[in-house]
Amino acid sequence: MSSQRSEPTGLYGADADEPTQRRAFTGGAVPVAVYGLGKMGLPLAAVYAEVSGAVTGVDIDPEVARAVDAGECPVEGEPGLPGAVERLTADGSLSATTDAVGAAAEASVHVLIVPTLVSDDQPDLSALEAAVRSVGEGLDPGDTVVVESTVPPRTCRDRVTPWLEAESGLELGEFGLAFCPERTMSGRALEDIRGAHPKVVGGADEESARVAELIYGQVTDAEVYTVSDCTTAECVKVFEGLYRDVNIALANELATLAGEFGVDVPEAIEVANTQPFCDIHDPGPGVGGHCIPYYPYFVISEFESATPLLQTARHVNEYMPEYTVDRAAEALADRGRDLSDATAAVFGLAYRPGVDETRASPGVDIAELLADRAETVYAVDPVTTDSPPAGVERVSLADIGARELDLAVVATAHDEFESIPWTAFDDSVVLDGRRQLDADAIGHPLVRFGDGSGEN
């Protein structure tokens, strides 16, 4: 806990008019600390630094902090970020440290964007708690705390506020608190933060909301939506993920019925979506990434009321890798082959095309399942640097054409896969889980995900 407290020096409760406060923020007179310099945090710190010219980034990893402070970019796959970090550290707009309490003592605006993990279907807020308590130790009257991490609804009200008050000796009203969720995707973070989507802000009180709206009015070129309170803003972010999980589950369940329908389900979905009240997503072999597979548990595990729809959607989407492998085994059996004797290759371990991220990736799950059921399993991914699962051999894009395959499963639609000489695999079965390939170019059996009308 800080031993001394200063008079209000930040934006919260300031006497100056808003134009003067905006000039202070953009002129570097309002120091900012961004806690968490990961895939979302470092781009956010860079954009804040572009706008305010006075940002300290904080990370618990000494190597990350050292790299950023030296003008290096430890985050890969973000266009424009390496150049921005180099430029902003060189001109003094951005620095980095592992000293969270020291950074908090110097800053007037505190932006938290640390991960919320899920363990055994339970949200783990330990990283957020540690960061918040460090901020609390250095918190001064007039400071504003902004949480961008995705969290369960009521986190700011029931947890962040008490943590800050306990560590600082201050009460909400002496400092401000707002929830302003990140709305970014890997591979386009700078673009998203600067204004690809409207920014949502919700304050713990009216003054907190005013300050958050003022700040993000400068940070983003997009419209700023100010909602009733922090909890509403938390719900906005979580609801976005829940919608997608439930919608994809609908599409996936319909795809599993394709054989009984005797139709190409994605074709039916595409035409159904020409009606303006229908927006069914695309089916696929599963749902991955650090968002959609986890956000449902922010509601399922945190609240007492039953959530059968959310739980069913999770069950459907978590089942899809198993369904994909079963479908592949059936396709082999139709040609008189057994998966247990097969050599298989999984094309794509990343959860999304062009992104080096395998968290909760269906491609990884499919590879693991095949490793238990097939004789030999290869994995091909031109983007991700992660190792494949145990029992799976990684093969380069250049070398896979020389391997003899019985089965190829496309789990991720990397652009590079379109240039593979698929005809080299002769009579192997290709299961296109992302409907990426041109059936006419394959030259041998092709099973397209969701197609129950026969082979293409």
Short mmCIF file of C-alpha atoms in Angstrom, two decimals:
data_model
loop_
_atom_site.label_atom_id
_atom_site.label_comp_id
_atom_site.label_asym_id
_atom_site.label_seq_id
_atom_site.Cartn_x
_atom_site.Cartn_y
_atom_site.Cartn_z
CA MET A 1 0.00 0.00 0.00
CA SER A 2 1.25 3.48 -0.79
CA SER A 3 2.42 5.40 2.23
CA GLN A 4 1.50 8.79 0.86
CA ARG A 5 -1.41 10.07 -1.16
CA SER A 6 -1.38 13.08 -3.43
CA GLU A 7 -4.16 15.41 -4.42
CA PRO A 8 -6.11 14.38 -7.54
CA THR A 9 -3.84 14.77 -10.57
CA GLY A 10 -5.61 12.53 -13.09
CA LEU A 11 -8.66 12.95 -15.27
CA TYR A 12 -11.15 11.56 -12.75
CA GLY A 13 -12.79 14.41 -10.87
CA ALA A 14 -10.60 17.01 -12.58
CA ASP A 15 -11.70 20.65 -12.48
CA ALA A 16 -10.47 21.50 -15.98
CA ASP A 17 -12.92 21.51 -18.88
CA GLU A 18 -12.95 18.55 -21.27
CA PRO A 19 -10.97 20.20 -24.10
CA THR A 20 -8.21 20.94 -21.60
CA GLN A 21 -8.33 17.35 -20.31
CA ARG A 22 -8.15 15.96 -23.84
CA ARG A 23 -5.10 18.12 -24.57
CA ALA A 24 -3.49 16.94 -21.34
CA PHE A 25 -4.10 13.31 -22.30
CA THR A 26 -2.84 13.61 -25.87
CA GLY A 27 0.02 15.90 -24.81
CA GLY A 28 1.62 13.42 -22.44
CA ALA A 29 0.62 15.14 -19.20
CA VAL A 30 -1.47 12.12 -18.12
CA PRO A 31 0.87 9.13 -17.72
CA VAL A 32 -0.58 5.77 -18.76
CA ALA A 33 0.42 2.27 -17.65
CA VAL A 34 -0.71 -0.77 -19.65
CA TYR A 35 -0.52 -4.04 -17.72
CA GLY A 36 0.03 -7.08 -19.96
CA LEU A 37 2.15 -6.96 -23.13
CA GLY A 38 0.88 -10.06 -24.88
CA LYS A 39 -0.82 -10.48 -28.24
CA MET A 40 -3.52 -7.96 -27.41
CA GLY A 41 -1.74 -5.90 -24.76
CA LEU A 42 1.31 -4.80 -26.72
CA PRO A 43 -0.73 -3.50 -29.69
CA LEU A 44 -2.97 -1.66 -27.21
CA ALA A 45 0.05 -0.14 -25.48
CA ALA A 46 1.42 0.95 -28.86
CA VAL A 47 -1.80 2.69 -29.86
CA TYR A 48 -2.06 4.39 -26.46
CA ALA A 49 1.54 5.54 -26.90
CA GLU A 50 0.81 6.91 -30.36
CA VAL A 51 -2.01 8.97 -28.91
CA SER A 52 -0.66 10.04 -25.51
CA GLY A 53 3.11 9.84 -25.87
CA ALA A 54 3.47 8.73 -22.24
CA VAL A 55 2.97 4.97 -21.80
CA THR A 56 4.72 2.45 -19.59
CA GLY A 57 4.04 -1.16 -20.49
CA VAL A 58 4.14 -3.72 -17.68
CA ASP A 59 4.66 -7.46 -18.02
CA ILE A 60 5.59 -10.17 -15.52
CA ASP A 61 7.95 -11.78 -18.06
CA PRO A 62 11.34 -10.05 -17.77
CA GLU A 63 12.30 -10.99 -21.32
CA VAL A 64 9.12 -9.45 -22.74
CA ALA A 65 9.66 -6.24 -20.79
CA ARG A 66 13.33 -6.10 -21.77
CA ALA A 67 12.55 -6.65 -25.45
CA VAL A 68 9.84 -3.99 -25.60
CA ASP A 69 11.96 -1.49 -23.68
CA ALA A 70 14.74 -2.09 -26.22
CA GLY A 71 12.38 -1.41 -29.12
CA GLU A 72 11.95 -5.06 -30.04
CA CYS A 73 8.60 -6.74 -30.68
CA PRO A 74 8.07 -10.12 -28.96
CA VAL A 75 4.62 -10.50 -30.56
CA GLU A 76 4.68 -12.07 -34.01
CA GLY A 77 2.11 -11.97 -36.76
CA GLU A 78 0.81 -8.43 -36.19
CA PRO A 79 1.32 -6.23 -39.26
CA GLY A 80 2.85 -2.86 -38.38
CA LEU A 81 3.51 -3.68 -34.73
CA PRO A 82 7.31 -4.21 -34.88
CA GLY A 83 7.80 -0.86 -36.60
CA ALA A 84 5.46 0.89 -34.17
CA VAL A 85 7.26 -0.50 -31.11
CA GLU A 86 10.65 0.47 -32.50
CA ARG A 87 9.49 4.00 -33.34
CA LEU A 88 7.61 4.64 -30.10
CA THR A 89 10.38 3.45 -27.80
CA ALA A 90 12.93 5.46 -29.76
CA ASP A 91 11.02 8.71 -29.27
CA GLY A 92 10.24 8.00 -25.60
CA SER A 93 6.50 7.47 -26.03
CA LEU A 94 6.69 3.84 -24.86
CA SER A 95 8.81 2.07 -22.28
CA ALA A 96 8.44 -1.23 -20.44
CA THR A 97 9.11 -2.70 -17.02
CA THR A 98 8.28 -5.62 -14.74
CA ASP A 99 7.72 -3.25 -11.80
CA ALA A 100 3.94 -3.05 -11.73
CA VAL A 101 3.71 -1.16 -8.44
CA GLY A 102 6.32 1.36 -9.54
CA ALA A 103 4.53 1.91 -12.84
CA ALA A 104 1.23 2.31 -11.01
CA ALA A 105 2.69 4.93 -8.70
CA GLU A 106 3.71 7.05 -11.72
CA ALA A 107 0.58 6.58 -13.85
CA SER A 108 -2.78 8.33 -13.73
CA VAL A 109 -4.55 5.97 -16.16
CA HIS A 110 -4.16 2.23 -15.62
CA VAL A 111 -5.19 -0.16 -18.42
CA LEU A 112 -5.36 -3.87 -17.60
CA ILE A 113 -5.32 -6.41 -20.41
CA VAL A 114 -4.07 -9.60 -18.80
CA PRO A 115 -5.48 -13.01 -19.74
CA THR A 116 -8.45 -14.66 -18.09
CA LEU A 117 -7.82 -18.37 -18.36
CA VAL A 118 -10.24 -21.26 -17.86
CA SER A 119 -9.19 -24.29 -15.83
CA ASP A 120 -11.52 -27.27 -15.40
CA ASP A 121 -14.32 -25.15 -16.88
CA GLN A 122 -13.79 -22.49 -14.18
CA PRO A 123 -12.62 -18.93 -14.97
CA ASP A 124 -9.21 -18.20 -13.44
CA LEU A 125 -8.93 -14.54 -12.46
CA SER A 126 -5.62 -14.88 -10.64
CA ALA A 127 -3.64 -12.91 -13.24
CA LEU A 128 -6.18 -10.10 -13.14
CA GLU A 129 -6.23 -10.08 -9.35
CA ALA A 130 -2.44 -9.84 -9.16
CA ALA A 131 -2.38 -6.95 -11.63
CA VAL A 132 -5.26 -5.13 -9.94
CA ARG A 133 -3.69 -5.43 -6.50
CA SER A 134 -0.41 -4.04 -7.87
CA VAL A 135 -2.31 -1.10 -9.34
CA GLY A 136 -4.03 -0.59 -6.01
CA GLU A 137 -0.68 -0.28 -4.23
CA GLY A 138 0.25 2.64 -6.45
CA LEU A 139 -3.21 4.17 -6.90
CA ASP A 140 -3.67 7.89 -6.28
CA PRO A 141 -6.82 10.00 -5.97
CA GLY A 142 -7.94 11.09 -9.42
CA ASP A 143 -6.58 7.98 -11.14
CA THR A 144 -8.71 5.93 -13.50
CA VAL A 145 -8.50 2.14 -13.83
CA VAL A 146 -9.63 0.64 -17.14
CA VAL A 147 -10.15 -3.11 -17.47
CA GLU A 148 -9.96 -4.43 -21.05
CA SER A 149 -9.55 -8.13 -20.17
CA THR A 150 -12.59 -10.24 -20.93
CA VAL A 151 -14.12 -11.29 -17.61
CA PRO A 152 -17.31 -12.81 -16.20
CA PRO A 153 -20.13 -10.30 -15.67
CA ARG A 154 -19.98 -8.50 -12.29
CA THR A 155 -16.20 -8.88 -12.03
CA CYS A 156 -15.55 -5.15 -11.78
CA ARG A 157 -18.32 -4.65 -9.24
CA ASP A 158 -17.75 -7.71 -7.06
CA ARG A 159 -13.98 -8.20 -7.34
CA VAL A 160 -11.98 -5.41 -8.95
CA THR A 161 -13.48 -2.62 -6.85
CA PRO A 162 -12.88 -4.40 -3.50
CA TRP A 163 -9.33 -5.35 -4.55
CA LEU A 164 -8.49 -1.77 -5.47
CA GLU A 165 -10.04 -0.35 -2.31
CA ALA A 166 -8.28 -2.87 -0.09
CA GLU A 167 -4.83 -2.16 -1.52
CA SER A 168 -5.13 1.61 -1.94
CA GLY A 169 -7.01 2.67 1.16
CA LEU A 170 -9.19 4.72 -1.19
CA GLU A 171 -12.85 4.33 -2.02
CA LEU A 172 -14.47 4.26 -5.44
CA GLY A 173 -15.33 7.88 -6.07
CA GLU A 174 -11.83 8.96 -5.12
CA PHE A 175 -10.65 6.99 -8.17
CA GLY A 176 -12.48 5.87 -11.29
CA LEU A 177 -13.09 2.40 -12.71
CA ALA A 178 -14.36 1.48 -16.16
CA PHE A 179 -14.72 -1.69 -18.18
CA CYS A 180 -13.82 -1.16 -21.85
CA PRO A 181 -13.47 -4.59 -23.50
CA GLU A 182 -10.95 -5.29 -26.21
CA ARG A 183 -12.59 -6.13 -29.53
CA THR A 184 -9.60 -7.27 -31.52
CA MET A 185 -8.47 -10.31 -33.50
CA SER A 186 -4.98 -11.70 -33.83
CA GLY A 187 -3.37 -10.62 -37.07
CA ARG A 188 -5.19 -7.30 -37.23
CA ALA A 189 -4.91 -5.90 -33.71
CA LEU A 190 -3.64 -2.41 -34.59
CA GLU A 191 -6.36 -1.94 -37.18
CA ASP A 192 -9.06 -3.09 -34.76
CA ILE A 193 -7.87 -0.94 -31.85
CA ARG A 194 -7.56 2.16 -33.99
CA GLY A 195 -11.13 1.96 -35.13
CA ALA A 196 -12.36 -1.11 -37.01
CA HIS A 197 -15.19 -1.62 -34.52
CA PRO A 198 -17.14 0.63 -32.13
CA LYS A 199 -15.59 0.90 -28.69
CA VAL A 200 -17.73 -0.07 -25.70
CA VAL A 201 -17.21 1.69 -22.35
CA GLY A 202 -19.03 1.28 -19.07
CA GLY A 203 -18.18 3.09 -15.85
CA ALA A 204 -18.55 2.14 -12.22
CA ASP A 205 -20.04 5.61 -11.79
CA GLU A 206 -20.96 8.52 -14.04
CA GLU A 207 -17.57 10.20 -13.74
CA SER A 208 -15.73 6.98 -14.60
CA ALA A 209 -17.84 6.61 -17.74
CA ARG A 210 -17.10 10.22 -18.71
CA VAL A 211 -13.35 9.72 -18.38
CA ALA A 212 -13.40 6.43 -20.29
CA GLU A 213 -15.40 8.03 -23.09
CA LEU A 214 -12.95 10.94 -23.20
CA ILE A 215 -9.93 8.61 -23.37
CA TYR A 216 -11.28 6.30 -26.04
CA GLY A 217 -12.58 9.21 -28.04
CA GLN A 218 -8.89 9.92 -28.63
CA VAL A 219 -7.62 6.34 -28.87
CA THR A 220 -10.08 5.13 -31.51
CA ASP A 221 -11.52 6.64 -34.67
CA ALA A 222 -14.65 4.52 -34.27
CA GLU A 223 -17.81 5.45 -32.43
CA VAL A 224 -17.71 5.07 -28.64
CA TYR A 225 -20.76 3.39 -27.12
CA THR A 226 -21.22 4.28 -23.45
CA VAL A 227 -23.42 1.76 -21.66
CA SER A 228 -25.07 1.92 -18.25
CA ASP A 229 -22.29 0.45 -16.11
CA CYS A 230 -19.30 -1.89 -15.97
CA THR A 231 -21.44 -5.01 -15.76
CA THR A 232 -23.36 -4.12 -18.91
CA ALA A 233 -20.08 -3.61 -20.75
CA GLU A 234 -18.79 -6.95 -19.43
CA CYS A 235 -21.97 -8.61 -20.73
CA VAL A 236 -21.56 -7.01 -24.16
CA LYS A 237 -18.18 -8.66 -24.62
CA VAL A 238 -19.22 -12.06 -23.28
CA PHE A 239 -22.47 -12.06 -25.25
CA GLU A 240 -20.54 -11.58 -28.50
CA GLY A 241 -18.69 -14.85 -27.88
CA LEU A 242 -21.78 -16.70 -26.68
CA TYR A 243 -23.67 -15.76 -29.82
CA ARG A 244 -20.95 -17.11 -32.04
CA ASP A 245 -20.56 -20.34 -30.08
CA VAL A 246 -24.28 -21.07 -30.15
CA ASN A 247 -24.61 -20.10 -33.82
CA ILE A 248 -21.67 -22.26 -34.88
CA ALA A 249 -23.10 -25.14 -32.84
CA LEU A 250 -26.33 -24.87 -34.82
CA ALA A 251 -24.42 -24.98 -38.10
CA ASN A 252 -22.30 -27.91 -36.90
CA GLU A 253 -25.28 -29.92 -35.72
CA LEU A 254 -26.99 -29.38 -39.07
CA ALA A 255 -23.80 -30.52 -40.81
CA THR A 256 -23.84 -33.81 -38.87
CA LEU A 257 -27.32 -34.44 -40.29
CA ALA A 258 -26.22 -33.90 -43.88
CA GLY A 259 -26.19 -37.61 -44.71
CA GLU A 260 -29.75 -38.07 -43.51
CA PHE A 261 -30.90 -34.92 -45.30
CA GLY A 262 -29.14 -36.01 -48.45
CA VAL A 263 -28.17 -32.40 -49.21
CA ASP A 264 -25.18 -30.08 -49.08
CA VAL A 265 -25.90 -28.30 -45.77
CA PRO A 266 -23.57 -25.30 -46.36
CA GLU A 267 -25.33 -24.65 -49.67
CA ALA A 268 -28.68 -24.61 -47.86
CA ILE A 269 -27.26 -22.32 -45.17
CA GLU A 270 -25.88 -19.90 -47.74
CA VAL A 271 -29.25 -19.52 -49.42
CA ALA A 272 -31.14 -19.43 -46.11
CA ASN A 273 -28.96 -16.46 -45.17
CA THR A 274 -30.31 -14.44 -48.09
CA GLN A 275 -33.35 -13.88 -45.87
CA PRO A 276 -32.46 -10.83 -43.74
CA PHE A 277 -33.54 -12.42 -40.46
CA CYS A 278 -31.24 -15.43 -40.88
CA ASP A 279 -27.48 -15.41 -40.27
CA ILE A 280 -26.30 -18.98 -39.72
CA HIS A 281 -22.52 -19.34 -39.48
CA ASP A 282 -20.41 -21.88 -41.40
CA PRO A 283 -19.99 -25.40 -40.03
CA GLY A 284 -16.53 -26.81 -39.46
CA PRO A 285 -14.48 -29.36 -37.51
CA GLY A 286 -14.59 -27.38 -34.27
CA VAL A 287 -14.14 -24.01 -32.57
CA GLY A 288 -10.74 -22.82 -31.37
CA GLY A 289 -8.84 -19.80 -30.14
CA HIS A 290 -8.59 -18.02 -26.80
CA CYS A 291 -12.13 -16.60 -26.84
CA ILE A 292 -15.16 -18.50 -28.10
CA PRO A 293 -14.45 -21.90 -26.48
CA TYR A 294 -13.98 -20.27 -23.07
CA TYR A 295 -16.47 -17.41 -22.72
CA PRO A 296 -19.48 -19.71 -22.17
CA TYR A 297 -17.88 -20.84 -18.91
CA PHE A 298 -17.85 -17.21 -17.72
CA VAL A 299 -21.62 -17.70 -17.40
CA ILE A 300 -22.06 -21.46 -16.98
CA SER A 301 -19.68 -21.68 -14.03
CA GLU A 302 -20.18 -18.29 -12.42
CA PHE A 303 -23.95 -18.11 -11.96
CA GLU A 304 -26.52 -20.34 -10.28
CA SER A 305 -29.23 -20.38 -12.94
CA ALA A 306 -29.30 -23.24 -15.43
CA THR A 307 -27.77 -22.58 -18.85
CA PRO A 308 -28.83 -25.58 -20.97
CA LEU A 309 -28.43 -23.80 -24.31
CA LEU A 310 -24.86 -22.68 -23.60
CA GLN A 311 -23.91 -26.11 -22.30
CA THR A 312 -25.42 -27.86 -25.30
CA ALA A 313 -23.60 -25.55 -27.72
CA ARG A 314 -20.31 -26.30 -25.97
CA HIS A 315 -21.03 -30.03 -26.15
CA VAL A 316 -21.77 -29.86 -29.88
CA ASN A 317 -18.68 -27.83 -30.73
CA GLU A 318 -16.36 -29.86 -28.51
CA TYR A 319 -17.64 -33.02 -30.22
CA MET A 320 -16.81 -31.87 -33.75
CA PRO A 321 -13.17 -33.08 -33.90
CA GLU A 322 -14.37 -36.56 -32.90
CA TYR A 323 -17.13 -36.37 -35.49
CA THR A 324 -14.57 -35.34 -38.12
CA VAL A 325 -12.35 -38.33 -37.38
CA ASP A 326 -15.36 -40.67 -37.40
CA ARG A 327 -16.42 -39.23 -40.75
CA ALA A 328 -12.92 -39.79 -42.09
CA ALA A 329 -12.96 -43.40 -40.86
CA GLU A 330 -16.30 -43.95 -42.61
CA ALA A 331 -14.96 -42.49 -45.85
CA LEU A 332 -12.01 -44.88 -45.71
CA ALA A 333 -14.27 -47.83 -44.87
CA ASP A 334 -16.44 -47.02 -47.91
CA ARG A 335 -13.30 -47.72 -49.97
CA GLY A 336 -12.43 -50.92 -48.17
CA ARG A 337 -9.75 -49.45 -45.92
CA ASP A 338 -9.35 -49.35 -42.16
CA LEU A 339 -8.23 -46.23 -40.30
CA SER A 340 -6.10 -48.36 -37.98
CA ASP A 341 -3.87 -49.29 -40.93
CA ALA A 342 -3.88 -45.83 -42.50
CA THR A 343 -1.32 -43.10 -42.92
CA ALA A 344 -3.06 -39.80 -42.28
CA ALA A 345 -2.11 -36.15 -42.44
CA VAL A 346 -3.77 -33.21 -40.73
CA PHE A 347 -3.47 -29.98 -42.67
CA GLY A 348 -3.64 -27.16 -40.15
CA LEU A 349 -2.87 -27.03 -36.43
CA ALA A 350 -3.60 -23.30 -36.02
CA TYR A 351 -7.14 -22.49 -34.98
CA ARG A 352 -7.47 -19.80 -37.65
CA PRO A 353 -5.87 -19.27 -41.08
CA GLY A 354 -2.68 -17.22 -41.05
CA VAL A 355 -2.43 -17.00 -37.24
CA ASP A 356 0.26 -18.66 -35.12
CA GLU A 357 -2.10 -19.78 -32.35
CA THR A 358 -3.13 -23.34 -31.48
CA ARG A 359 -5.08 -22.79 -28.28
CA ALA A 360 -8.18 -25.03 -28.29
CA SER A 361 -7.57 -25.67 -31.98
CA PRO A 362 -9.69 -28.40 -33.55
CA GLY A 363 -6.73 -29.30 -35.76
CA VAL A 364 -4.72 -30.25 -32.69
CA ASP A 365 -7.64 -32.30 -31.33
CA ILE A 366 -8.05 -34.08 -34.66
CA ALA A 367 -4.34 -34.90 -34.77
CA GLU A 368 -4.49 -36.31 -31.22
CA LEU A 369 -7.51 -38.45 -32.05
CA LEU A 370 -5.90 -39.75 -35.22
CA ALA A 371 -2.70 -40.54 -33.32
CA ASP A 372 -4.78 -42.95 -31.21
CA ARG A 373 -6.54 -44.55 -34.16
CA ALA A 374 -4.30 -44.43 -37.25
CA GLU A 375 -1.01 -46.17 -37.90
CA THR A 376 0.94 -43.04 -38.89
CA VAL A 377 -0.04 -39.40 -38.53
CA TYR A 378 1.61 -36.31 -39.99
CA ALA A 379 0.82 -32.66 -39.33
CA VAL A 380 1.35 -29.84 -41.81
CA ASP A 381 1.09 -26.18 -40.86
CA PRO A 382 3.03 -23.37 -42.57
CA VAL A 383 2.20 -20.82 -39.88
CA THR A 384 2.27 -22.19 -36.36
CA THR A 385 5.54 -22.76 -34.52
CA ASP A 386 4.01 -25.02 -31.86
CA SER A 387 4.97 -28.68 -31.74
CA PRO A 388 2.35 -31.23 -32.84
CA PRO A 389 0.77 -33.60 -30.32
CA ALA A 390 2.57 -36.72 -29.15
CA GLY A 391 2.62 -39.45 -31.78
CA VAL A 392 2.29 -36.96 -34.63
CA GLU A 393 5.21 -36.14 -36.94
CA ARG A 394 5.48 -32.63 -38.30
CA VAL A 395 6.14 -32.48 -42.04
CA SER A 396 6.85 -29.35 -44.04
CA LEU A 397 4.63 -28.10 -46.81
CA ALA A 398 7.41 -28.84 -49.30
CA ASP A 399 7.87 -32.45 -48.15
CA ILE A 400 4.30 -33.65 -47.66
CA GLY A 401 3.80 -34.31 -51.36
CA ALA A 402 6.42 -37.06 -51.21
CA ARG A 403 4.57 -38.97 -48.49
CA GLU A 404 2.10 -41.71 -49.31
CA LEU A 405 -1.20 -40.87 -47.65
CA ASP A 406 -4.39 -42.82 -47.20
CA LEU A 407 -6.16 -39.86 -45.60
CA ALA A 408 -5.77 -36.08 -45.61
CA VAL A 409 -7.89 -33.90 -43.30
CA VAL A 410 -7.98 -30.15 -43.94
CA ALA A 411 -8.63 -28.61 -40.52
CA THR A 412 -7.49 -25.02 -41.18
CA ALA A 413 -7.95 -23.11 -44.43
CA HIS A 414 -4.43 -21.71 -44.77
CA ASP A 415 -3.98 -20.05 -48.16
CA GLU A 416 -0.82 -22.10 -48.68
CA PHE A 417 -2.86 -25.30 -48.87
CA GLU A 418 -4.44 -24.22 -52.12
CA SER A 419 -1.07 -24.62 -53.88
CA ILE A 420 -0.48 -28.20 -52.68
CA PRO A 421 -0.34 -30.68 -55.60
CA TRP A 422 -3.23 -32.71 -54.27
CA THR A 423 -3.21 -34.97 -57.33
CA ALA A 424 0.11 -36.38 -56.04
CA PHE A 425 -1.77 -38.27 -53.35
CA ASP A 426 -3.33 -40.55 -55.96
CA ASP A 427 -6.14 -42.52 -54.35
CA SER A 428 -6.04 -41.02 -50.86
CA VAL A 429 -9.24 -39.77 -49.27
CA VAL A 430 -9.32 -36.01 -48.70
CA LEU A 431 -11.74 -34.70 -46.08
CA ASP A 432 -12.06 -30.96 -46.55
CA GLY A 433 -13.23 -29.73 -43.16
CA ARG A 434 -13.17 -26.09 -44.30
CA ARG A 435 -14.52 -26.56 -47.83
CA GLN A 436 -11.44 -24.80 -49.14
CA LEU A 437 -10.50 -27.05 -52.03
CA ASP A 438 -11.74 -27.14 -55.59
CA ALA A 439 -13.24 -30.57 -56.15
CA ASP A 440 -12.27 -30.57 -59.82
CA ALA A 441 -8.59 -30.01 -58.94
CA ILE A 442 -8.27 -32.91 -56.48
CA GLY A 443 -8.43 -35.75 -58.97
CA HIS A 444 -9.42 -38.36 -56.36
CA PRO A 445 -12.05 -38.93 -53.65
CA LEU A 446 -13.04 -35.71 -51.85
CA VAL A 447 -15.35 -35.56 -48.86
CA ARG A 448 -16.58 -32.03 -48.19
CA PHE A 449 -17.70 -31.13 -44.70
CA GLY A 450 -21.50 -31.03 -44.42
CA ASP A 451 -22.11 -32.55 -47.85
CA GLY A 452 -24.56 -35.43 -47.66
CA SER A 453 -25.51 -35.42 -51.34
CA GLY A 454 -22.66 -37.69 -52.47
CA GLU A 455 -19.02 -37.28 -53.43
CA ASN A 456 -17.86 -34.26 -55.40
#
